[in-house]
PDB file of N, CA and C in Angstrom:
ATOM      1  N   MET A   1      17.576  -1.651  -2.021  1.00 80.00           N
ATOM      2  CA  MET A   1      16.587  -2.808  -1.692  1.00 80.00           C
ATOM      3  C   MET A   1      15.451  -2.695  -2.577  1.00 80.00           C
ATOM      4  N   LYS A   2      15.637  -2.697  -4.147  1.00 89.00           N
ATOM      5  CA  LYS A   2      14.896  -2.791  -4.798  1.00 89.00           C
ATOM      6  C   LYS A   2      13.489  -3.491  -4.886  1.00 89.00           C
ATOM      7  N   TYR A   3      13.662  -4.700  -4.354  1.00 94.00           N
ATOM      8  CA  TYR A   3      12.293  -5.615  -4.264  1.00 94.00           C
ATOM      9  C   TYR A   3      11.828  -5.743  -2.911  1.00 94.00           C
ATOM     10  N   SER A   4      12.521  -5.377  -1.729  1.00 94.00           N
ATOM     11  CA  SER A   4      12.150  -5.567  -0.520  1.00 94.00           C
ATOM     12  C   SER A   4      10.660  -4.836  -0.538  1.00 94.00           C
ATOM     13  N   GLN A   5      10.907  -3.708  -0.109  1.00 95.00           N
ATOM     14  CA  GLN A   5       9.634  -2.753  -0.033  1.00 95.00           C
ATOM     15  C   GLN A   5       8.774  -2.927  -0.943  1.00 95.00           C
ATOM     16  N   PHE A   6       8.908  -3.492  -1.941  1.00 96.00           N
ATOM     17  CA  PHE A   6       7.649  -3.678  -2.832  1.00 96.00           C
ATOM     18  C   PHE A   6       6.979  -4.710  -2.288  1.00 96.00           C
ATOM     19  N   PHE A   7       7.566  -5.724  -2.207  1.00 95.00           N
ATOM     20  CA  PHE A   7       7.059  -7.170  -1.935  1.00 95.00           C
ATOM     21  C   PHE A   7       6.460  -7.026  -0.579  1.00 95.00           C
ATOM     22  N   PHE A   8       7.239  -6.550   0.475  1.00 93.00           N
ATOM     23  CA  PHE A   8       6.423  -6.292   1.742  1.00 93.00           C
ATOM     24  C   PHE A   8       5.230  -5.503   1.680  1.00 93.00           C
ATOM     25  N   ARG A   9       4.984  -4.234   0.770  1.00 94.00           N
ATOM     26  CA  ARG A   9       3.842  -3.889   0.980  1.00 94.00           C
ATOM     27  C   ARG A   9       2.846  -4.451   0.207  1.00 94.00           C
ATOM     28  N   ASN A  10       3.240  -5.281  -0.827  1.00 94.00           N
ATOM     29  CA  ASN A  10       2.289  -6.031  -1.392  1.00 94.00           C
ATOM     30  C   ASN A  10       1.754  -7.194  -0.927  1.00 94.00           C
ATOM     31  N   LEU A  11       2.711  -7.724   0.322  1.00 91.00           N
ATOM     32  CA  LEU A  11       2.322  -8.968   0.636  1.00 91.00           C
ATOM     33  C   LEU A  11       1.220  -8.550   2.186  1.00 91.00           C
ATOM     34  N   SER A  12       1.657  -7.229   2.722  1.00 92.00           N
ATOM     35  CA  SER A  12       0.433  -6.682   3.872  1.00 92.00           C
ATOM     36  C   SER A  12      -0.506  -6.421   3.174  1.00 92.00           C
ATOM     37  N   GLU A  13      -0.581  -5.803   1.931  1.00 93.00           N
ATOM     38  CA  GLU A  13      -1.891  -5.738   1.386  1.00 93.00           C
ATOM     39  C   GLU A  13      -2.595  -6.849   0.838  1.00 93.00           C
ATOM     40  N   GLY A  14      -2.146  -8.499   1.074  1.00 91.00           N
ATOM     41  CA  GLY A  14      -2.884  -9.208   0.212  1.00 91.00           C
ATOM     42  C   GLY A  14      -2.880  -9.327  -1.042  1.00 91.00           C
ATOM     43  N   ASN A  15      -2.021  -8.584  -1.854  1.00 89.00           N
ATOM     44  CA  ASN A  15      -1.872  -8.505  -3.292  1.00 89.00           C
ATOM     45  C   ASN A  15      -1.001 -10.093  -3.543  1.00 89.00           C
ATOM     46  N   LEU A  16      -0.450 -10.864  -2.864  1.00 92.00           N
ATOM     47  CA  LEU A  16       0.204 -12.047  -3.196  1.00 92.00           C
ATOM     48  C   LEU A  16      -0.421 -13.401  -2.810  1.00 92.00           C
ATOM     49  N   LYS A  17      -1.880 -12.960  -2.917  1.00 92.00           N
ATOM     50  CA  LYS A  17      -2.711 -14.604  -2.870  1.00 92.00           C
ATOM     51  C   LYS A  17      -2.633 -15.361  -4.301  1.00 92.00           C
ATOM     52  N   THR A  18      -2.284 -14.844  -5.029  1.00 92.00           N
ATOM     53  CA  THR A  18      -2.527 -15.685  -6.334  1.00 92.00           C
ATOM     54  C   THR A  18      -0.661 -16.389  -6.885  1.00 92.00           C
ATOM     55  N   VAL A  19       0.073 -15.838  -5.937  1.00 95.00           N
ATOM     56  CA  VAL A  19       1.318 -16.544  -5.969  1.00 95.00           C
ATOM     57  C   VAL A  19       1.357 -18.037  -5.280  1.00 95.00           C
ATOM     58  N   ASP A  20       1.661 -18.791  -6.216  1.00 96.00           N
ATOM     59  CA  ASP A  20       1.976 -20.354  -5.958  1.00 96.00           C
ATOM     60  C   ASP A  20       3.248 -20.064  -4.716  1.00 96.00           C
ATOM     61  N   GLU A  21       3.401 -21.269  -4.231  1.00 95.00           N
ATOM     62  CA  GLU A  21       4.412 -21.854  -3.179  1.00 95.00           C
ATOM     63  C   GLU A  21       6.021 -21.618  -3.811  1.00 95.00           C
ATOM     64  N   HIS A  22       5.987 -22.096  -5.155  1.00 96.00           N
ATOM     65  CA  HIS A  22       7.385 -21.847  -5.557  1.00 96.00           C
ATOM     66  C   HIS A  22       7.745 -20.294  -5.937  1.00 96.00           C
ATOM     67  N   GLN A  23       6.734 -19.661  -6.278  1.00 96.00           N
ATOM     68  CA  GLN A  23       6.940 -18.474  -6.655  1.00 96.00           C
ATOM     69  C   GLN A  23       6.948 -17.387  -5.197  1.00 96.00           C
ATOM     70  N   MET A  24       6.660 -17.846  -4.269  1.00 96.00           N
ATOM     71  CA  MET A  24       6.272 -17.256  -3.076  1.00 96.00           C
ATOM     72  C   MET A  24       7.960 -17.576  -2.552  1.00 96.00           C
ATOM     73  N   LYS A  25       8.442 -18.809  -2.457  1.00 97.00           N
ATOM     74  CA  LYS A  25       9.938 -19.132  -2.367  1.00 97.00           C
ATOM     75  C   LYS A  25      10.756 -18.109  -3.007  1.00 97.00           C
ATOM     76  N   ARG A  26      10.776 -18.026  -4.424  1.00 97.00           N
ATOM     77  CA  ARG A  26      11.447 -16.985  -4.898  1.00 97.00           C
ATOM     78  C   ARG A  26      11.261 -15.855  -4.509  1.00 97.00           C
ATOM     79  N   ILE A  27      10.264 -15.442  -4.228  1.00 97.00           N
ATOM     80  CA  ILE A  27      10.135 -13.876  -3.359  1.00 97.00           C
ATOM     81  C   ILE A  27      10.879 -13.685  -1.974  1.00 97.00           C
ATOM     82  N   PHE A  28      10.871 -14.870  -1.402  1.00 96.00           N
ATOM     83  CA  PHE A  28      11.700 -14.703  -0.065  1.00 96.00           C
ATOM     84  C   PHE A  28      13.062 -15.053  -0.178  1.00 96.00           C
ATOM     85  N   GLN A  29      13.560 -15.583  -1.272  1.00 98.00           N
ATOM     86  CA  GLN A  29      15.064 -15.639  -1.650  1.00 98.00           C
ATOM     87  C   GLN A  29      15.463 -14.285  -2.137  1.00 98.00           C
ATOM     88  N   ILE A  30      14.659 -13.614  -3.156  1.00 98.00           N
ATOM     89  CA  ILE A  30      15.122 -12.194  -3.642  1.00 98.00           C
ATOM     90  C   ILE A  30      15.197 -11.482  -1.944  1.00 98.00           C
ATOM     91  N   LEU A  31      14.168 -11.431  -1.158  1.00 96.00           N
ATOM     92  CA  LEU A  31      14.220 -10.490  -0.022  1.00 96.00           C
ATOM     93  C   LEU A  31      15.748 -11.090   0.920  1.00 96.00           C
ATOM     94  N   SER A  32      15.857 -12.355   0.838  1.00 97.00           N
ATOM     95  CA  SER A  32      17.094 -12.563   1.775  1.00 97.00           C
ATOM     96  C   SER A  32      18.392 -12.030   1.116  1.00 97.00           C
ATOM     97  N   ILE A  33      18.448 -12.201  -0.165  1.00 98.00           N
ATOM     98  CA  ILE A  33      19.282 -11.773  -0.663  1.00 98.00           C
ATOM     99  C   ILE A  33      19.879 -10.335  -0.786  1.00 98.00           C
ATOM    100  N   GLU A  34      18.448  -9.410  -1.034  1.00 98.00           N
ATOM    101  CA  GLU A  34      18.822  -7.797  -0.747  1.00 98.00           C
ATOM    102  C   GLU A  34      18.961  -7.759   0.637  1.00 98.00           C
ATOM    103  N   GLY A  35      18.728  -8.457   1.649  1.00 97.00           N
ATOM    104  CA  GLY A  35      19.140  -8.214   2.880  1.00 97.00           C
ATOM    105  C   GLY A  35      20.603  -8.372   3.223  1.00 97.00           C
ATOM    106  N   SER A  36      20.830  -9.628   2.627  1.00 97.00           N
ATOM    107  CA  SER A  36      22.590  -9.850   2.866  1.00 97.00           C
ATOM    108  C   SER A  36      23.162  -8.924   2.015  1.00 97.00           C
ATOM    109  N   LEU A  37      22.754  -8.608   1.001  1.00 97.00           N
ATOM    110  CA  LEU A  37      23.404  -7.024   0.161  1.00 97.00           C
ATOM    111  C   LEU A  37      23.626  -5.827   1.217  1.00 97.00           C
ATOM    112  N   GLN A  38      22.479  -5.640   1.688  1.00 97.00           N
ATOM    113  CA  GLN A  38      22.632  -4.334   2.235  1.00 97.00           C
ATOM    114  C   GLN A  38      23.428  -4.524   3.531  1.00 97.00           C
ATOM    115  N   ALA A  39      23.484  -5.756   4.166  1.00 97.00           N
ATOM    116  CA  ALA A  39      24.583  -5.775   5.399  1.00 97.00           C
ATOM    117  C   ALA A  39      25.971  -5.993   4.668  1.00 97.00           C
ATOM    118  N   LEU A  40      26.266  -6.600   3.660  1.00 97.00           N
ATOM    119  CA  LEU A  40      27.327  -6.710   3.158  1.00 97.00           C
ATOM    120  C   LEU A  40      28.133  -5.317   2.800  1.00 97.00           C
ATOM    121  N   ILE A  41      27.218  -4.567   2.180  1.00 97.00           N
ATOM    122  CA  ILE A  41      27.656  -2.961   1.734  1.00 97.00           C
ATOM    123  C   ILE A  41      27.799  -2.309   2.889  1.00 97.00           C
ATOM    124  N   HIS A  42      27.179  -2.423   3.838  1.00 97.00           N
ATOM    125  CA  HIS A  42      27.260  -1.504   5.309  1.00 97.00           C
ATOM    126  C   HIS A  42      28.722  -2.104   5.880  1.00 97.00           C
ATOM    127  N   GLN A  43      29.120  -3.223   5.925  1.00 97.00           N
ATOM    128  CA  GLN A  43      30.222  -3.584   6.537  1.00 97.00           C
ATOM    129  C   GLN A  43      31.510  -3.124   5.666  1.00 97.00           C
ATOM    130  N   LYS A  44      31.109  -3.152   4.308  1.00 96.00           N
ATOM    131  CA  LYS A  44      32.471  -3.021   3.455  1.00 96.00           C
ATOM    132  C   LYS A  44      32.483  -1.754   3.756  1.00 96.00           C
ATOM    133  N   ASP A  45      31.777  -0.303   4.175  1.00 95.00           N
ATOM    134  CA  ASP A  45      32.084   0.999   4.046  1.00 95.00           C
ATOM    135  C   ASP A  45      32.592   1.231   5.399  1.00 95.00           C
ATOM    136  N   LYS A  46      32.779   0.595   6.219  1.00 95.00           N
ATOM    137  CA  LYS A  46      33.408   0.577   7.376  1.00 95.00           C
ATOM    138  C   LYS A  46      35.085   0.472   7.314  1.00 95.00           C
ATOM    139  N   ILE A  47      35.447  -0.406   6.021  1.00 94.00           N
ATOM    140  CA  ILE A  47      36.791  -0.703   5.612  1.00 94.00           C
ATOM    141  C   ILE A  47      37.284   0.289   5.451  1.00 94.00           C
ATOM    142  N   PRO A  48      38.662   0.582   5.750  1.00 92.00           N
ATOM    143  CA  PRO A  48      39.448   1.416   5.177  1.00 92.00           C
ATOM    144  C   PRO A  48      39.925   1.386   3.467  1.00 92.00           C
ATOM    145  N   ASP A  49      39.730   2.241   2.882  1.00 88.00           N
ATOM    146  CA  ASP A  49      40.277   1.833   1.261  1.00 88.00           C
ATOM    147  C   ASP A  49      41.294   1.516   1.249  1.00 88.00           C
ATOM    148  N   GLY A  50      41.724   0.810   0.075  1.00 85.00           N
ATOM    149  CA  GLY A  50      42.804   0.072   0.151  1.00 85.00           C
ATOM    150  C   GLY A  50      43.124  -1.120   0.732  1.00 85.00           C
ATOM    151  N   SER A  51      42.138  -1.864   1.287  1.00 89.00           N
ATOM    152  CA  SER A  51      42.360  -2.685   2.343  1.00 89.00           C
ATOM    153  C   SER A  51      41.829  -4.225   1.599  1.00 89.00           C
ATOM    154  N   LEU A  52      42.662  -5.208   1.576  1.00 90.00           N
ATOM    155  CA  LEU A  52      42.344  -6.508   0.651  1.00 90.00           C
ATOM    156  C   LEU A  52      40.987  -6.870   1.171  1.00 90.00           C
ATOM    157  N   LYS A  53      40.904  -6.542   2.467  1.00 93.00           N
ATOM    158  CA  LYS A  53      39.078  -7.076   2.732  1.00 93.00           C
ATOM    159  C   LYS A  53      37.980  -6.500   2.222  1.00 93.00           C
ATOM    160  N   LYS A  54      38.351  -5.038   1.824  1.00 93.00           N
ATOM    161  CA  LYS A  54      37.593  -4.624   0.815  1.00 93.00           C
ATOM    162  C   LYS A  54      37.213  -4.853  -0.438  1.00 93.00           C
ATOM    163  N   HIS A  55      38.045  -5.489  -0.859  1.00 92.00           N
ATOM    164  CA  HIS A  55      38.176  -6.420  -2.314  1.00 92.00           C
ATOM    165  C   HIS A  55      37.596  -7.663  -1.785  1.00 92.00           C
ATOM    166  N   TYR A  56      37.427  -8.171  -1.146  1.00 94.00           N
ATOM    167  CA  TYR A  56      36.768  -9.756  -0.561  1.00 94.00           C
ATOM    168  C   TYR A  56      35.063  -9.134  -0.536  1.00 94.00           C
ATOM    169  N   TYR A  57      34.775  -7.959  -0.067  1.00 96.00           N
ATOM    170  CA  TYR A  57      33.684  -7.648   0.316  1.00 96.00           C
ATOM    171  C   TYR A  57      32.874  -7.447  -1.041  1.00 96.00           C
ATOM    172  N   ASP A  58      33.621  -6.842  -1.763  1.00 95.00           N
ATOM    173  CA  ASP A  58      33.375  -6.325  -3.457  1.00 95.00           C
ATOM    174  C   ASP A  58      32.933  -7.855  -4.172  1.00 95.00           C
ATOM    175  N   LEU A  59      33.932  -8.722  -4.350  1.00 96.00           N
ATOM    176  CA  LEU A  59      33.590 -10.178  -4.631  1.00 96.00           C
ATOM    177  C   LEU A  59      32.298 -10.829  -4.482  1.00 96.00           C
ATOM    178  N   GLU A  60      31.847 -10.566  -3.375  1.00 97.00           N
ATOM    179  CA  GLU A  60      30.673 -11.139  -2.285  1.00 97.00           C
ATOM    180  C   GLU A  60      29.485 -10.497  -2.832  1.00 97.00           C
ATOM    181  N   ILE A  61      29.710  -9.198  -2.561  1.00 98.00           N
ATOM    182  CA  ILE A  61      28.639  -8.312  -3.223  1.00 98.00           C
ATOM    183  C   ILE A  61      28.236  -8.620  -4.544  1.00 98.00           C
ATOM    184  N   MET A  62      29.269  -8.753  -5.583  1.00 98.00           N
ATOM    185  CA  MET A  62      29.140  -9.277  -6.933  1.00 98.00           C
ATOM    186  C   MET A  62      28.565 -10.674  -7.320  1.00 98.00           C
ATOM    187  N   SER A  63      28.619 -11.632  -6.483  1.00 98.00           N
ATOM    188  CA  SER A  63      28.136 -12.579  -6.344  1.00 98.00           C
ATOM    189  C   SER A  63      26.563 -12.566  -5.696  1.00 98.00           C
ATOM    190  N   TYR A  64      26.616 -11.813  -4.721  1.00 98.00           N
ATOM    191  CA  TYR A  64      24.853 -11.697  -4.262  1.00 98.00           C
ATOM    192  C   TYR A  64      24.392 -10.957  -5.672  1.00 98.00           C
ATOM    193  N   LYS A  65      24.632 -10.269  -5.932  1.00 98.00           N
ATOM    194  CA  LYS A  65      24.069  -9.356  -7.373  1.00 98.00           C
ATOM    195  C   LYS A  65      23.902 -10.155  -8.586  1.00 98.00           C
ATOM    196  N   ALA A  66      24.989 -11.068  -8.823  1.00 98.00           N
ATOM    197  CA  ALA A  66      24.592 -11.781 -10.168  1.00 98.00           C
ATOM    198  C   ALA A  66      23.060 -13.079  -9.306  1.00 98.00           C
ATOM    199  N   GLU A  67      23.301 -13.577  -8.221  1.00 98.00           N
ATOM    200  CA  GLU A  67      22.398 -14.015  -7.623  1.00 98.00           C
ATOM    201  C   GLU A  67      20.851 -13.766  -7.988  1.00 98.00           C
ATOM    202  N   LEU A  68      20.719 -12.316  -7.216  1.00 98.00           N
ATOM    203  CA  LEU A  68      19.888 -11.765  -7.366  1.00 98.00           C
ATOM    204  C   LEU A  68      18.957 -11.378  -8.672  1.00 98.00           C
ATOM    205  N   SER A  69      19.930 -11.170  -9.497  1.00 97.00           N
ATOM    206  CA  SER A  69      19.801 -11.108 -11.195  1.00 97.00           C
ATOM    207  C   SER A  69      18.997 -12.041 -11.624  1.00 97.00           C
ATOM    208  N   ALA A  70      19.612 -13.204 -11.241  1.00 97.00           N
ATOM    209  CA  ALA A  70      18.980 -14.455 -11.972  1.00 97.00           C
ATOM    210  C   ALA A  70      17.674 -14.769 -11.424  1.00 97.00           C
ATOM    211  N   LEU A  71      17.579 -14.379 -10.153  1.00 97.00           N
ATOM    212  CA  LEU A  71      16.209 -14.653  -9.653  1.00 97.00           C
ATOM    213  C   LEU A  71      15.218 -13.412 -10.343  1.00 97.00           C
ATOM    214  N   SER A  72      15.474 -12.294 -10.275  1.00 97.00           N
ATOM    215  CA  SER A  72      14.631 -11.546 -10.769  1.00 97.00           C
ATOM    216  C   SER A  72      14.347 -11.142 -12.328  1.00 97.00           C
ATOM    217  N   ASP A  73      15.459 -11.785 -13.123  1.00 95.00           N
ATOM    218  CA  ASP A  73      15.790 -11.499 -14.293  1.00 95.00           C
ATOM    219  C   ASP A  73      15.937 -10.155 -14.576  1.00 95.00           C
ATOM    220  N   ASN A  74      16.182  -9.057 -13.902  1.00 95.00           N
ATOM    221  CA  ASN A  74      16.511  -7.538 -13.780  1.00 95.00           C
ATOM    222  C   ASN A  74      15.176  -6.702 -14.212  1.00 95.00           C
ATOM    223  N   LEU A  75      14.114  -7.693 -13.863  1.00 97.00           N
ATOM    224  CA  LEU A  75      12.710  -6.622 -14.094  1.00 97.00           C
ATOM    225  C   LEU A  75      12.442  -5.642 -13.076  1.00 97.00           C
ATOM    226  N   GLU A  76      11.436  -4.881 -13.499  1.00 96.00           N
ATOM    227  CA  GLU A  76      11.035  -4.010 -12.456  1.00 96.00           C
ATOM    228  C   GLU A  76      10.061  -4.652 -11.536  1.00 96.00           C
ATOM    229  N   ASN A  77       9.885  -4.052 -10.350  1.00 95.00           N
ATOM    230  CA  ASN A  77       9.163  -4.642  -9.354  1.00 95.00           C
ATOM    231  C   ASN A  77       7.595  -5.163  -9.899  1.00 95.00           C
ATOM    232  N   SER A  78       6.923  -4.362 -10.857  1.00 95.00           N
ATOM    233  CA  SER A  78       5.569  -4.677 -11.013  1.00 95.00           C
ATOM    234  C   SER A  78       5.681  -5.920 -12.475  1.00 95.00           C
ATOM    235  N   GLU A  79       6.977  -5.700 -13.152  1.00 97.00           N
ATOM    236  CA  GLU A  79       6.979  -6.683 -13.838  1.00 97.00           C
ATOM    237  C   GLU A  79       7.075  -7.924 -13.405  1.00 97.00           C
ATOM    238  N   LEU A  80       8.063  -8.125 -12.423  1.00 97.00           N
ATOM    239  CA  LEU A  80       8.454  -9.400 -11.929  1.00 97.00           C
ATOM    240  C   LEU A  80       7.264  -9.617 -11.338  1.00 97.00           C
ATOM    241  N   LEU A  81       6.568  -9.241 -10.475  1.00 96.00           N
ATOM    242  CA  LEU A  81       5.120  -9.756  -9.887  1.00 96.00           C
ATOM    243  C   LEU A  81       4.168 -10.294 -10.928  1.00 96.00           C
ATOM    244  N   LYS A  82       4.206  -9.724 -12.104  1.00 96.00           N
ATOM    245  CA  LYS A  82       3.057 -10.032 -13.018  1.00 96.00           C
ATOM    246  C   LYS A  82       3.594 -11.757 -13.629  1.00 96.00           C
ATOM    247  N   GLU A  83       5.270 -11.551 -13.676  1.00 97.00           N
ATOM    248  CA  GLU A  83       5.762 -12.752 -14.472  1.00 97.00           C
ATOM    249  C   GLU A  83       5.392 -13.948 -13.085  1.00 97.00           C
ATOM    250  N   MET A  84       5.425 -13.551 -12.070  1.00 97.00           N
ATOM    251  CA  MET A  84       5.628 -14.508 -11.222  1.00 97.00           C
ATOM    252  C   MET A  84       3.755 -15.288 -10.555  1.00 97.00           C
ATOM    253  N   ILE A  85       2.865 -14.043 -11.199  1.00 95.00           N
ATOM    254  CA  ILE A  85       1.528 -14.224 -10.910  1.00 95.00           C
ATOM    255  C   ILE A  85       1.436 -15.784 -12.272  1.00 95.00           C
ATOM    256  N   ASN A  86       1.466 -15.028 -13.249  1.00 95.00           N
ATOM    257  CA  ASN A  86       1.774 -15.684 -14.638  1.00 95.00           C
ATOM    258  C   ASN A  86       1.959 -17.020 -14.566  1.00 95.00           C
ATOM    259  N   LEU A  87       3.113 -17.453 -14.147  1.00 95.00           N
ATOM    260  CA  LEU A  87       3.772 -18.510 -13.701  1.00 95.00           C
ATOM    261  C   LEU A  87       3.019 -19.260 -12.906  1.00 95.00           C
ATOM    262  N   SER A  88       2.501 -18.724 -11.855  1.00 95.00           N
ATOM    263  CA  SER A  88       1.634 -19.431 -10.970  1.00 95.00           C
ATOM    264  C   SER A  88       0.236 -20.032 -11.330  1.00 95.00           C
ATOM    265  N   LYS A  89       0.110 -19.209 -12.383  1.00 92.00           N
ATOM    266  CA  LYS A  89      -1.618 -19.608 -13.370  1.00 92.00           C
ATOM    267  C   LYS A  89      -0.775 -20.717 -13.903  1.00 92.00           C
ATOM    268  N   GLU A  90       0.116 -20.729 -14.663  1.00 90.00           N
ATOM    269  CA  GLU A  90       0.834 -21.601 -15.518  1.00 90.00           C
ATOM    270  C   GLU A  90       0.833 -23.295 -14.730  1.00 90.00           C
ATOM    271  N   ASN A  91       1.506 -23.347 -13.448  1.00 83.00           N
ATOM    272  CA  ASN A  91       1.440 -24.193 -12.921  1.00 83.00           C
ATOM    273  C   ASN A  91       0.443 -24.709 -12.248  1.00 83.00           C
ATOM    274  N   SER A  92      -0.607 -24.153 -12.087  1.00 77.00           N
ATOM    275  CA  SER A  92      -1.997 -24.593 -11.590  1.00 77.00           C
ATOM    276  C   SER A  92      -3.039 -25.312 -12.417  1.00 77.00           C
ATOM    277  N   PHE A  93      -2.333 -25.109 -13.932  1.00 72.00           N
ATOM    278  CA  PHE A  93      -3.066 -25.747 -14.979  1.00 72.00           C
ATOM    279  C   PHE A  93      -2.291 -27.176 -15.272  1.00 72.00           C
ATOM    280  N   SER A  94      -1.247 -27.304 -14.665  1.00 59.00           N
ATOM    281  CA  SER A  94      -0.399 -28.729 -15.235  1.00 59.00           C
ATOM    282  C   SER A  94      -0.721 -29.930 -14.516  1.00 59.00           C
TER     283      SER A  94
END
């Protein structure tokens, strides 16, 4: 959960006040995807090796990881937050 702990900490510390509605929605999408990924990985680990069901979970996990990658641009936590703050500022001047 690369982003979840970071964003939860920053949210509780009040560091997301400059993030606009669009970027906040993006944060919550990232948090949701990370939670779903964690649940899928946990369920996959319970399935015996060699099961076709395990392959299904691999495909689902890959899909969620691609979605997460698209939302985060694979940036590190602090870089992603900087990008979101900058985009929020740009949108406020539009």
